[in-house]
Coordinates of C-alpha atoms in Angstrom, one line a residue:
X1096 CA -4.4 6.1 36.9
X1097 CA -6.9 4.9 39.5
X1098 CA -10.5 5.9 38.9
X1099 CA -12.5 6.5 42.1
X1100 CA -16.2 6.2 41.1
X1101 CA -17.7 7.9 44.1
X1102 CA -15.3 10.9 43.9
X1103 CA -15.7 11.3 40.2
X1104 CA -19.5 11.3 40.5
X1105 CA -19.3 14.1 43.0
X1106 CA -17.4 16.2 40.5
X1107 CA -20.1 16.0 37.8
X1108 CA -21.5 19.5 37.0
X1109 CA -25.2 20.3 36.8
X1110 CA -24.8 21.4 33.2
X1111 CA -25.7 20.0 29.8
X1112 CA -23.1 17.8 28.0
X1113 CA -22.1 14.4 26.8
X1114 CA -20.8 11.5 28.9
X1115 CA -18.6 8.7 27.6
X1116 CA -18.4 5.3 29.4
X1117 CA -15.2 3.2 29.2
X1118 CA -14.7 -0.5 30.1
X1119 CA -11.6 -2.0 31.8
X1120 CA -9.8 -2.1 28.4
X1121 CA -10.5 1.6 28.0
X1122 CA -12.8 0.9 25.0
X1123 CA -15.7 3.3 24.7
X1124 CA -18.9 1.2 25.3
X1125 CA -21.6 3.9 25.6
X1126 CA -22.1 7.6 24.7
X1127 CA -25.0 9.6 25.9
X1128 CA -26.2 13.2 26.3
X1129 CA -27.8 14.9 29.3
X1130 CA -29.5 18.1 30.2
X1131 CA -27.8 17.7 33.6
X1132 CA -24.6 15.6 33.6
X1133 CA -24.7 15.0 37.4
X1134 CA -28.4 13.9 37.5
X1135 CA -28.1 11.6 34.4
X1136 CA -24.8 9.9 35.2
X1137 CA -25.8 9.3 38.8
X1138 CA -28.9 7.4 37.7
X1139 CA -26.8 4.6 36.2
X1140 CA -25.3 3.8 39.5
X1141 CA -28.5 3.9 41.6
X1142 CA -29.8 0.5 42.5
X1143 CA -33.4 1.6 42.3
X1144 CA -33.1 3.0 38.8
X1145 CA -34.1 0.5 36.0
X1146 CA -33.2 1.2 32.4
X1147 CA -33.5 -2.4 31.2
X1148 CA -31.3 -5.5 30.8
X1149 CA -29.0 -4.0 28.2
X1150 CA -28.1 -0.9 30.2
X1151 CA -27.7 -3.0 33.4
X1152 CA -25.1 -5.2 31.5
X1153 CA -23.4 -2.0 30.3
X1154 CA -23.2 -0.5 33.9
X1155 CA -21.4 -3.7 35.1
X1156 CA -18.7 -3.1 32.6
X1157 CA -18.0 0.6 33.3
X1158 CA -14.5 1.1 34.6
X1159 CA -14.5 4.8 34.2
X1160 CA -16.3 7.7 32.5
X1161 CA -15.5 11.1 31.1
X1162 CA -17.6 14.0 30.0
X1163 CA -17.7 17.1 27.9
X1164 CA -19.7 20.1 29.0
X1165 CA -21.6 22.1 26.4
X1166 CA -23.5 25.4 26.5
X1167 CA -26.9 23.9 25.6
X1168 CA -28.8 20.6 25.2
X1169 CA -28.7 21.2 21.4
X1170 CA -24.9 21.4 21.4
X1171 CA -24.9 18.2 23.4
X1172 CA -27.1 16.5 20.9
X1173 CA -24.9 17.4 18.0
X1174 CA -21.8 16.3 19.9
X1175 CA -23.4 13.0 20.9
X1176 CA -24.3 12.3 17.2
X1177 CA -20.8 13.0 16.0
X1178 CA -19.2 10.8 18.7
X1179 CA -21.5 7.9 18.3
X1180 CA -20.9 7.9 14.5
X1181 CA -17.1 8.1 15.1
X1182 CA -16.8 5.4 17.8
X1183 CA -19.9 3.1 17.3
X1184 CA -20.0 2.1 20.9
X1185 CA -21.2 -1.5 21.8
X1186 CA -24.2 -0.5 23.9
X1187 CA -25.6 2.4 21.8
X1188 CA -28.5 1.5 19.6
X1189 CA -27.0 1.6 16.2
X1190 CA -28.0 1.9 12.6
X1191 CA -26.6 -1.2 10.7
X1192 CA -26.4 0.8 7.5
X1193 CA -23.9 3.5 6.7
X1194 CA -25.0 4.7 3.3
X1195 CA -24.7 7.9 1.2
X1196 CA -27.4 8.6 -1.3
X1197 CA -26.9 9.9 -4.9
X1198 CA -28.1 13.2 -6.1
X1199 CA -28.4 14.8 -9.6
X1200 CA -26.4 18.1 -9.6
X1201 CA -27.0 20.8 -12.2
X1202 CA -24.0 23.2 -12.1
X1203 CA -26.0 26.4 -12.7
X1204 CA -23.0 28.5 -11.5
X1205 CA -21.2 27.7 -14.8
X1206 CA -21.7 29.6 -18.1
X1207 CA -22.4 26.2 -19.7
X1208 CA -23.9 24.1 -17.0
X1209 CA -23.5 20.3 -16.7
X1210 CA -25.7 17.6 -15.2
X1211 CA -23.6 15.5 -12.9
X1212 CA -23.8 12.6 -10.4
X1213 CA -23.1 13.7 -6.8
X1214 CA -22.9 12.0 -3.4
X1215 CA -22.8 15.1 -1.3
X1216 CA -25.1 18.1 -1.2
X1217 CA -22.9 21.2 -1.0
X1218 CA -23.8 24.9 -0.5
X1219 CA -22.8 26.2 -3.9
X1220 CA -24.5 27.7 -6.9
X1221 CA -25.6 24.3 -8.2
X1222 CA -29.2 22.9 -8.1
X1223 CA -29.6 19.4 -6.5
X1224 CA -32.3 16.9 -7.1
X1225 CA -32.7 13.9 -4.8
X1226 CA -31.7 12.0 -2.8
X1227 CA -32.4 8.9 -4.9
X1228 CA -32.1 5.3 -3.7
X1229 CA -30.8 3.8 -7.0
X1230 CA -27.4 4.9 -8.4
X1231 CA -28.1 3.1 -11.7
X1232 CA -31.4 5.0 -12.1
X1233 CA -29.6 8.3 -11.5
X1234 CA -26.9 7.5 -14.1
X1235 CA -29.5 6.5 -16.6
X1236 CA -31.4 9.7 -16.1
X1237 CA -28.2 11.8 -16.5
X1238 CA -27.3 9.9 -19.6
X1239 CA -30.8 10.5 -21.0
X1240 CA -30.7 14.2 -20.4
X1241 CA -27.2 14.6 -21.9
X1242 CA -28.2 12.8 -25.1
X1243 CA -31.6 14.5 -25.3
X1244 CA -30.4 18.1 -24.9
X1245 CA -26.9 17.8 -26.3
X1246 CA -25.3 18.8 -22.9
X1247 CA -21.6 18.7 -22.3
X1248 CA -20.0 16.1 -20.0
X1249 CA -16.4 17.4 -20.0
X1250 CA -14.7 19.4 -17.2
X1251 CA -13.3 22.1 -19.5
X1252 CA -13.4 25.7 -18.2
X1253 CA -15.7 27.6 -20.5
X1254 CA -15.6 30.1 -22.0
X1255 CA -11.9 30.3 -21.1
X1256 CA -11.0 27.1 -22.9
X1257 CA -13.0 27.6 -26.0
X1258 CA -11.2 26.2 -29.1
X1259 CA -8.1 25.3 -27.2
X1260 CA -8.7 21.6 -27.9
X1261 CA -10.5 19.6 -30.5
X1262 CA -14.1 18.6 -29.8
X1263 CA -14.5 15.2 -28.1
X1264 CA -16.2 12.1 -29.5
X1265 CA -19.6 13.1 -28.1
X1266 CA -19.7 16.0 -30.6
X1267 CA -19.0 13.7 -33.5
X1268 CA -21.7 11.2 -32.3
X1269 CA -24.1 14.2 -32.2
X1270 CA -24.6 13.9 -28.5
X1271 CA -23.0 17.3 -27.5
X1272 CA -23.5 20.7 -29.0
X1273 CA -19.8 21.5 -28.5
X1274 CA -19.9 24.7 -26.5
X1275 CA -16.1 24.2 -26.3
X1276 CA -15.9 25.1 -30.0
X1277 CA -18.3 28.0 -29.7
X1278 CA -20.9 26.2 -31.8
X1279 CA -23.8 27.0 -29.5
X1280 CA -24.8 30.3 -27.9
X1281 CA -25.0 30.7 -24.2
X1282 CA -28.7 31.5 -24.4
X1283 CA -29.6 28.5 -26.5
X1284 CA -27.6 26.2 -24.2
X1285 CA -29.3 27.7 -21.1
X1286 CA -32.7 27.1 -22.7
X1287 CA -31.8 23.4 -23.0
X1288 CA -30.6 23.3 -19.4
X1289 CA -33.9 24.8 -18.2
X1290 CA -35.8 22.1 -20.0
X1291 CA -33.6 19.5 -18.3
X1292 CA -34.3 21.1 -15.0
X1293 CA -38.1 21.0 -15.7
X1294 CA -37.7 17.3 -16.5
X1295 CA -36.0 16.7 -13.2
X1296 CA -38.9 18.6 -11.5
X1297 CA -41.3 16.0 -12.9
X1298 CA -42.5 17.8 -16.1
X1299 CA -42.3 14.8 -18.3
X1300 CA -45.1 15.5 -20.8
X1301 CA -43.3 18.2 -22.8
X1302 CA -40.3 15.9 -23.2
X1303 CA -42.5 13.0 -24.3
X1304 CA -44.2 15.2 -26.9
X1305 CA -40.9 16.3 -28.3
X1306 CA -39.6 12.8 -28.5
X1307 CA -42.7 11.5 -30.2
X1308 CA -42.4 14.2 -32.8
X1309 CA -38.8 13.2 -33.5
X1310 CA -39.9 9.6 -33.7
X1311 CA -42.5 10.4 -36.3
X1312 CA -40.0 12.5 -38.3
X1313 CA -37.4 9.7 -38.3
X1314 CA -40.1 7.2 -39.3
X1315 CA -41.3 9.3 -42.2
X1316 CA -37.7 9.7 -43.3
X1317 CA -37.4 5.9 -43.3
X1318 CA -34.8 6.1 -40.4
X1319 CA -36.3 3.3 -38.5
X1320 CA -33.4 2.6 -36.2
X1321 CA -33.5 6.2 -35.1
X1322 CA -37.2 6.1 -34.7
X1323 CA -36.8 3.0 -32.5
X1324 CA -34.3 4.8 -30.3
X1325 CA -36.8 7.6 -29.7
X1326 CA -39.6 5.1 -29.0
X1327 CA -37.5 3.4 -26.3
X1328 CA -36.7 6.8 -24.8
X1329 CA -40.4 7.6 -24.6
X1330 CA -41.2 4.3 -23.0
X1331 CA -38.4 4.8 -20.4
X1332 CA -39.8 8.2 -19.5
X1333 CA -43.3 6.9 -19.2
X1334 CA -42.0 4.2 -16.8
X1335 CA -40.4 6.9 -14.7
X1336 CA -43.5 9.0 -14.7
X1337 CA -45.7 6.0 -13.9
X1338 CA -43.8 5.4 -10.6
X1339 CA -44.8 8.8 -9.3
X1340 CA -48.1 7.6 -7.9
X1341 CA -48.1 9.6 -4.7
X1342 CA -48.6 13.3 -5.3
X1343 CA -49.4 16.2 -3.1
X1344 CA -50.9 19.6 -4.0
X1345 CA -48.4 21.4 -1.7
X1346 CA -45.4 20.1 -3.7
X1347 CA -43.3 20.0 -0.5
X1348 CA -40.3 17.9 0.4
X1349 CA -40.9 15.4 3.2
X1350 CA -39.7 12.1 4.6
X1351 CA -42.3 9.6 5.8
X1352 CA -41.0 7.2 8.5
X1353 CA -42.4 3.8 9.5
X1354 CA -41.1 1.4 12.2
X1355 CA -41.4 -2.3 12.9
X1356 CA -39.7 -4.2 15.8
X1357 CA -39.4 -7.8 16.8
X1358 CA -37.3 -8.8 19.7
X1359 CA -33.8 -7.4 19.2
X1360 CA -34.4 -6.5 15.5
X1361 CA -36.0 -3.4 14.1
X1362 CA -36.5 -1.9 10.7
X1363 CA -37.1 1.7 9.9
X1364 CA -38.7 2.4 6.5
X1365 CA -38.2 5.9 4.9
X1366 CA -40.2 7.2 2.0
X1367 CA -38.6 10.1 0.2
X1368 CA -41.1 12.6 -1.2
X1369 CA -39.7 15.5 -3.2
X1370 CA -41.8 18.2 -4.8
X1371 CA -44.9 16.2 -3.8
X1372 CA -43.8 13.0 -5.6
X1373 CA -42.5 9.7 -4.1
X1374 CA -39.0 9.4 -5.7
X1375 CA -37.9 6.4 -3.7
X1376 CA -37.7 4.5 -0.4
X1377 CA -35.1 2.9 1.8
X1378 CA -35.1 0.7 4.8
X1379 CA -32.6 0.5 7.7
X1380 CA -31.8 -2.3 10.1
X1381 CA -31.2 -1.4 13.7
X1382 CA -29.6 -3.2 16.6
X1383 CA -31.8 -2.7 19.6
X1384 CA -32.5 -4.2 23.0
X1385 CA -35.7 -6.1 23.4
X1386 CA -37.0 -3.7 26.0
X1387 CA -36.3 -0.6 23.9
X1388 CA -39.5 1.5 23.4
X1389 CA -40.6 2.7 20.0
X1390 CA -40.0 6.4 21.0
X1391 CA -36.4 5.5 22.0
X1392 CA -35.7 3.7 18.7
X1393 CA -37.2 6.5 16.6
X1394 CA -35.2 9.1 18.5
X1395 CA -32.0 7.3 18.0
X1396 CA -32.7 6.8 14.3
X1397 CA -33.5 10.5 13.7
X1398 CA -30.3 11.6 15.4
X1399 CA -28.0 9.1 13.6
X1400 CA -29.6 9.2 10.2
X1401 CA -30.0 13.0 9.8
X1402 CA -26.6 13.6 11.3
X1403 CA -25.2 11.8 8.2
X1404 CA -27.5 12.7 5.3
X1405 CA -26.8 16.1 3.5
X1406 CA -30.5 16.8 2.7
X1407 CA -33.1 17.5 5.4
X1408 CA -36.7 18.0 4.2
X1409 CA -39.0 20.6 5.6
X1410 CA -41.4 18.0 7.1
X1411 CA -40.6 14.6 8.7
X1412 CA -43.7 12.5 9.4
X1413 CA -43.4 10.0 12.3
X1414 CA -45.6 7.0 13.3
X1415 CA -45.5 8.0 17.0
X1416 CA -44.2 10.5 19.5
X1417 CA -40.5 10.6 20.2
X1418 CA -38.3 11.8 23.1
X1419 CA -36.7 15.2 23.0
X1420 CA -38.9 16.4 20.1
X1421 CA -38.4 20.1 20.6
X1422 CA -34.6 19.9 20.7
X1423 CA -34.4 17.6 17.8
X1424 CA -36.6 19.9 15.7
X1425 CA -34.3 22.8 16.6
X1426 CA -31.2 20.7 15.7
X1427 CA -32.8 19.7 12.3
X1428 CA -33.7 23.3 11.6
X1429 CA -30.2 24.5 12.2
X1430 CA -28.8 21.7 10.0
X1431 CA -31.3 22.5 7.2
X1432 CA -30.8 26.3 7.4
X1433 CA -34.6 26.7 7.5
X1434 CA -37.4 25.5 9.8
X1435 CA -37.9 21.8 9.9
X1436 CA -40.9 20.1 11.5
X1437 CA -41.6 16.7 13.1
X1438 CA -45.3 15.7 12.9
X1439 CA -47.4 12.7 13.7
X1440 CA -50.3 12.6 11.2
X1441 CA -53.7 11.6 12.6
X1442 CA -56.0 11.6 9.6
X1443 CA -56.2 11.8 5.8
X1444 CA -53.6 11.0 3.2
X1445 CA -50.6 11.8 5.5
X1446 CA -51.7 9.2 8.0
X1447 CA -52.2 6.6 5.2
X1448 CA -48.6 7.4 4.0
X1449 CA -47.2 6.7 7.5
X1450 CA -49.3 3.5 7.7
X1451 CA -47.9 2.4 4.3
X1452 CA -44.3 3.0 5.6
X1453 CA -45.1 0.9 8.7
X1454 CA -46.5 -1.8 6.5
X1455 CA -43.4 -1.9 4.4
X1456 CA -41.1 -1.9 7.5
X1457 CA -43.0 -5.0 8.8
X1458 CA -42.8 -6.7 5.4
X1459 CA -39.0 -6.1 5.2
X1460 CA -38.5 -7.3 8.8
X1461 CA -40.5 -10.5 8.3
X1462 CA -38.9 -11.3 5.0
X1463 CA -35.3 -10.5 6.1
X1464 CA -35.3 -11.8 9.6
X1465 CA -34.0 -15.2 8.4
X1466 CA -31.4 -13.4 6.3
X1467 CA -30.3 -11.3 9.4
X1468 CA -30.0 -14.5 11.4
X1469 CA -27.9 -16.2 8.7
X1470 CA -25.6 -13.2 8.5
X1471 CA -25.2 -13.3 12.3
X1472 CA -24.5 -17.0 12.1
X1473 CA -21.8 -16.3 9.5
X1474 CA -20.2 -13.7 11.7
X1475 CA -20.9 -13.6 15.5
X1476 CA -22.1 -17.2 15.5
X1477 CA -19.0 -18.4 13.7
X1478 CA -16.8 -16.5 16.2
X1479 CA -18.6 -18.1 19.1
X1480 CA -18.1 -21.5 17.5
X1481 CA -14.3 -20.8 17.2
X1482 CA -14.3 -19.6 20.8
X1483 CA -15.9 -22.8 21.9
X1484 CA -13.4 -25.0 20.1
X1485 CA -10.5 -23.1 21.7
X1486 CA -12.2 -22.9 25.2
X1487 CA -12.0 -19.1 25.1
X1488 CA -14.6 -16.5 25.9
X1489 CA -15.1 -12.8 25.0
X1490 CA -13.4 -13.0 21.6
X1491 CA -14.4 -9.9 19.5
X1492 CA -11.3 -8.8 17.7
X1493 CA -9.2 -11.3 15.7
X1494 CA -5.9 -10.4 13.9
X1495 CA -4.3 -12.6 11.3
X1496 CA -0.9 -12.3 9.7
X1497 CA 0.7 -13.5 6.5
X1498 CA 4.0 -13.1 4.7
X1499 CA 4.4 -12.9 0.9
X1500 CA 7.5 -13.5 -1.1
X1501 CA 7.9 -14.7 -4.7
X1502 CA 11.1 -16.4 -5.9
X1503 CA 13.3 -14.6 -3.5
X1504 CA 11.7 -11.2 -3.9
X1505 CA 11.8 -9.1 -0.8
X1506 CA 9.2 -10.2 1.8
X1507 CA 6.2 -8.2 2.8
X1508 CA 3.8 -8.8 5.7
X1509 CA 0.1 -8.2 6.1
X1510 CA -2.2 -7.8 9.1
X1511 CA -5.9 -8.2 8.7
X1512 CA -8.5 -7.5 11.4
X1513 CA -11.9 -9.1 12.0
X1514 CA -14.3 -7.7 14.6
X1515 CA -17.5 -9.6 15.5
X1516 CA -16.7 -11.9 12.5
X1517 CA -16.6 -9.1 9.9
X1518 CA -13.5 -7.5 8.3
X1519 CA -12.5 -4.2 9.9
X1520 CA -10.5 -2.8 6.9
X1521 CA -9.7 0.5 8.4
X1522 CA -7.4 -1.4 10.9
X1523 CA -5.6 -3.4 8.2
X1524 CA -1.8 -2.8 8.1
X1525 CA 1.0 -3.5 5.7
X1526 CA 4.7 -4.1 6.5
X1527 CA 7.8 -3.9 4.4
X1528 CA 10.4 -6.2 5.9
X1529 CA 13.6 -4.3 7.1
X1530 CA 15.8 -6.9 8.8
X1531 CA 15.1 -10.0 6.7
X1532 CA 16.6 -10.8 3.3
X1533 CA 15.4 -13.7 1.3
X1534 CA 12.5 -16.1 1.8
X1535 CA 12.7 -16.7 5.6
X1536 CA 9.0 -16.8 6.7
X1537 CA 9.8 -17.4 10.4
X1538 CA 12.2 -14.5 10.7
X1539 CA 9.8 -12.3 8.6
X1540 CA 6.9 -13.1 10.9
X1541 CA 8.9 -12.4 14.0
X1542 CA 9.8 -8.9 12.6
X1543 CA 6.2 -8.2 11.6
X1544 CA 4.7 -9.2 15.0
X1545 CA 7.4 -7.4 16.9
X1546 CA 6.8 -4.2 15.0
X1547 CA 3.0 -4.4 15.3
X1548 CA 2.9 -4.9 19.1
X1549 CA 5.9 -2.6 19.9
X1550 CA 4.2 0.1 18.0
X1551 CA 1.0 -0.5 20.0
X1552 CA 2.8 -0.4 23.3
X1553 CA 4.6 2.8 22.3
X1554 CA 1.5 4.5 21.1
X1555 CA -0.4 3.5 24.3
X1556 CA 2.3 5.1 26.4
X1557 CA 2.4 8.3 24.3
X1558 CA -1.4 8.7 24.5
X1559 CA -1.5 8.2 28.2
X1560 CA 1.2 10.8 28.8
X1561 CA -1.1 13.3 27.0
X1562 CA -4.1 12.1 28.9
X1563 CA -5.8 10.8 25.7
X1564 CA -7.9 7.7 25.5
X1565 CA -6.4 4.6 23.8
X1566 CA -9.5 4.5 21.5
X1567 CA -7.8 7.4 19.5
X1568 CA -4.8 5.3 18.6
X1569 CA -4.4 3.2 15.5
X1570 CA -2.3 0.4 17.0
X1571 CA -3.3 0.5 20.7
X1572 CA -6.3 -1.9 20.2
X1573 CA -4.9 -5.4 20.8
X1574 CA -6.6 -8.5 19.6
X1575 CA -8.5 -11.1 21.7
X1576 CA -7.0 -13.8 19.4
X1577 CA -4.1 -14.0 17.0
X1578 CA -4.5 -16.4 14.0
X1579 CA -1.3 -17.5 12.2
X1580 CA -1.3 -18.8 8.7
X1581 CA 0.4 -22.0 9.6
X1582 CA 0.8 -24.6 12.3
X1583 CA 3.2 -25.2 15.2
X1584 CA 6.2 -23.2 13.8
X1585 CA 4.2 -20.1 13.1
X1586 CA 2.4 -20.2 16.5
X1587 CA 5.7 -20.6 18.4
X1588 CA 7.1 -17.5 16.6
X1589 CA 4.1 -15.5 17.7
X1590 CA 4.3 -16.8 21.3
X1591 CA 8.0 -16.0 21.5
X1592 CA 7.3 -12.4 20.4
X1593 CA 4.5 -12.0 22.9
X1594 CA 6.7 -13.4 25.6
X1595 CA 9.5 -10.9 24.7
X1596 CA 7.0 -8.1 25.0
X1597 CA 5.3 -9.4 28.2
X1598 CA 1.9 -9.7 26.5
X1599 CA -0.6 -12.4 27.1
X1600 CA -2.8 -13.0 24.0
X1601 CA -4.1 -16.4 22.8
X1602 CA -2.5 -17.6 19.5
X1603 CA -3.8 -20.3 17.3
X1604 CA -2.6 -21.6 13.9
X1605 CA -4.6 -22.4 10.8
X1606 CA -3.2 -25.8 9.9
X1607 CA -3.3 -26.9 6.2
X1608 CA -3.4 -30.3 4.6
X1609 CA -1.2 -31.6 1.7
X1610 CA -3.4 -29.7 -0.7
X1611 CA -2.9 -26.4 1.2
X1612 CA -6.5 -26.4 2.5
X1613 CA -7.3 -25.6 6.1
X1614 CA -8.0 -28.8 8.1
X1615 CA -8.0 -27.5 11.7
X1616 CA -6.6 -25.2 14.3
X1617 CA -3.4 -25.6 16.3
X1618 CA -3.8 -24.4 19.9
X1619 CA -2.0 -25.2 23.2
X1620 CA 0.3 -27.7 21.5
X1621 CA -2.6 -29.7 20.0
X1622 CA -4.3 -29.8 16.7
X1623 CA -8.1 -29.3 17.0
X1624 CA -10.2 -30.7 14.1
X1625 CA -13.1 -28.7 12.8
X1626 CA -16.2 -29.5 10.8
X1627 CA -15.6 -28.3 7.2
X1628 CA -19.3 -27.6 6.8
X1629 CA -19.5 -25.4 9.9
X1630 CA -19.8 -21.6 9.9
X1631 CA -16.7 -21.4 12.1
X1632 CA -14.6 -23.3 9.5
X1633 CA -15.9 -20.9 6.8
X1634 CA -14.9 -17.9 8.9
X1635 CA -11.4 -19.3 9.4
X1636 CA -11.1 -19.8 5.7
X1637 CA -12.3 -16.3 4.9
X1638 CA -9.8 -14.8 7.4
X1639 CA -6.9 -16.9 6.0
X1640 CA -7.8 -16.0 2.4
X1641 CA -8.1 -12.3 3.3
X1642 CA -4.7 -12.2 5.0
X1643 CA -3.1 -14.0 2.0
X1644 CA -4.9 -11.7 -0.5
X1645 CA -3.9 -8.5 1.3
X1646 CA -0.2 -9.6 1.5
X1647 CA -0.2 -10.6 -2.2
X1648 CA -1.8 -7.4 -3.3
X1649 CA 0.7 -5.3 -1.4
X1650 CA 3.6 -7.3 -2.8
X1651 CA 2.3 -7.0 -6.3
X1652 CA 1.8 -3.2 -5.9
X1653 CA 5.4 -2.8 -4.8
X1654 CA 6.7 -4.9 -7.6
X1655 CA 4.7 -2.9 -10.1
X1656 CA 6.4 0.2 -8.8
X1657 CA 9.8 -1.3 -9.1
X1658 CA 10.3 -1.1 -5.4
X1659 CA 11.0 -4.8 -4.8
X1660 CA 14.1 -6.4 -6.3
X1661 CA 15.0 -9.9 -7.0
X1662 CA 17.9 -11.7 -5.4
X1663 CA 19.4 -12.1 -8.9
X1664 CA 19.6 -8.3 -9.2
X1665 CA 22.4 -8.4 -6.6
X1666 CA 24.7 -10.5 -8.9
X1667 CA 27.1 -8.6 -11.1
X1668 CA 26.4 -9.0 -14.8
X1669 CA 22.8 -10.2 -14.3
X1670 CA 20.3 -7.7 -15.8
X1671 CA 16.6 -8.0 -16.5
X1672 CA 17.0 -10.1 -19.7
X1673 CA 19.3 -12.7 -18.0
X1674 CA 17.2 -12.7 -14.9
X1675 CA 14.1 -13.5 -16.9
X1676 CA 16.0 -16.2 -19.0
X1677 CA 17.2 -17.9 -15.8
X1678 CA 13.7 -17.8 -14.2
X1679 CA 12.1 -19.2 -17.3
X1680 CA 14.5 -22.1 -17.6
X1681 CA 14.9 -23.1 -13.9
X1682 CA 11.5 -21.9 -12.5
X1683 CA 12.8 -21.3 -9.0
X1684 CA 15.8 -20.0 -7.0
X1685 CA 16.4 -23.4 -5.5
X1686 CA 16.8 -24.9 -9.1
X1687 CA 19.2 -22.1 -10.0
X1688 CA 21.1 -22.7 -6.7
X1689 CA 21.4 -26.4 -7.6
X1690 CA 22.5 -25.9 -11.2
X1691 CA 26.1 -26.4 -12.4
X1692 CA 28.1 -23.7 -14.1
X1693 CA 27.7 -25.5 -17.4
X1694 CA 23.9 -25.6 -17.0
X1695 CA 23.8 -21.9 -16.1
X1696 CA 26.0 -21.0 -19.1
X1697 CA 23.7 -23.1 -21.4
X1698 CA 20.8 -20.7 -20.6
X1699 CA 19.8 -18.3 -23.4
X1700 CA 21.5 -14.8 -23.1
X1701 CA 24.0 -16.2 -20.5
X1702 CA 27.7 -16.7 -21.1
X1703 CA 30.4 -18.5 -19.0
X1704 CA 31.5 -15.4 -17.1
X1705 CA 27.9 -14.6 -16.0
X1706 CA 27.3 -18.3 -15.1
X1707 CA 30.3 -18.3 -12.9
X1708 CA 29.1 -15.1 -11.1
X1709 CA 25.7 -16.7 -10.4
X1710 CA 27.4 -19.9 -9.1
X1711 CA 29.8 -18.0 -6.9
X1712 CA 26.9 -15.9 -5.4
X1713 CA 24.9 -19.0 -4.3
X1714 CA 27.8 -21.1 -3.2
X1715 CA 29.9 -18.4 -1.5
X1716 CA 32.9 -19.3 -3.7
X1717 CA 35.8 -16.9 -3.7
X1718 CA 36.5 -15.0 -7.0
X1719 CA 40.0 -16.4 -7.2
X1720 CA 38.7 -20.0 -7.2
X1721 CA 38.8 -21.9 -10.4
X1722 CA 35.4 -23.0 -11.7

């Protein structure tokens, strides 16, 4: 469908909403929100309007745009956050991290509550503590509380399941009071849970005193190993308490944010303060344009980070002003369920906290800048190196294919995808061969490639009939380069499939030496040598290994489920024991095929009749023939 830019610009409404920019391949390259769609989108196409080099490059690639009208700017902001997180467009400033943080969950809605590890904060009757930045620290804390207060860790429904089963090992190890056996009252158990909650709120002193008393009792009773355990627990708690250096009389939850930027790199540092105590910190790398202002970077960070984290504190302290502060505050307040505030401290301890966060962000950026460059060298840089070797440009997405079959077992195929030099595992695909029997790699590869691209073409047509963008399809995104796990033969198979489907995609082969190691690339009927120490070579090896691993794992999973059968299973009279005996003696199907009837009959568990059946199967000998 032809897109007439001038006509479509005239149709834009003077209403709030989200606009979505597509390139010539229909990929989403930018998503933004606007108070007025017509005013904002028009700005991109005005020669006098300057939004920096990055936006100028983006505008050149816009082939069409679409938009979604909302009732308010706040709704547009929410929709923008969701769409950016879903599609991760090329020209949007993006968080490089996509993490979830652990919480400690106390299930107060249960008659006999538990202390659990959680990744999501839900609206239930439980009490949550966190978020924390260290999963191991959370698990250690939970383990400490369970042992200290004899709390249950099982998922039994209590009191309904009382005495239905025997107590678990924790009871016998004296680490659980066994409420499942009705050995502790609900009141006594609740008292222990309350003490655990006080501990999580930072009241360590009572726990330390209790443990020190137990340590003295154990020592007086000459139970020195037990006393040493209590001593170690005391030391662990003191270390936890020692880390809580930052305190606040208001005991309020807050996030303190610092920012450092250098060229196209930025780091945002976040301090998590809960109940007035610093419980942890985390830093986030961001992909930015060199001309991006600090207020723009902070605005993007707030929208992307708080759209994904389940906990929003009452107060978020910023190093400088941001764009759209009022609407973002309103959005955060709605997500929190209570009022949330954005503030820029100007004096006192709060200002020092922000300065500390900025200092930490600068430190991380300076220390990790080389690390970031090395990572980009391993990924984007390596892809550029491969592009240069092949004389191609604009390679972003690479698909590699492999076939797995073991001793005649049914073949399976794998497709792995790398984008910008990194694996895109959500786009990996598996294929069970339908039209090929036996170990025929060329025929198997022809089937796999045909199915992959026919599916993509069909899906593209179905989506366009419904007026839906290709970006919503799972097979519609075609690669910029196909890499085959082999040389000329494999490449020619791929080129034949593409020709049959009228597709034009570059194909290269990963050529191996006599020791099955990659030595170069086969492209345009020539073998291209490649430096083994280069990042491009390392990326090729990783892609090749990943395609092979994915195929092997799929094949193994099918075999473990009994879904893939051996060629020997098709021969009358050959069951599991005879099949195993034949494979142990001859090691391969070729060896079995070459064996005489006498050699086959001489195999343990085989007899002459079974040997003749095997020989007939591999040599197409009629049953009436004398052997």
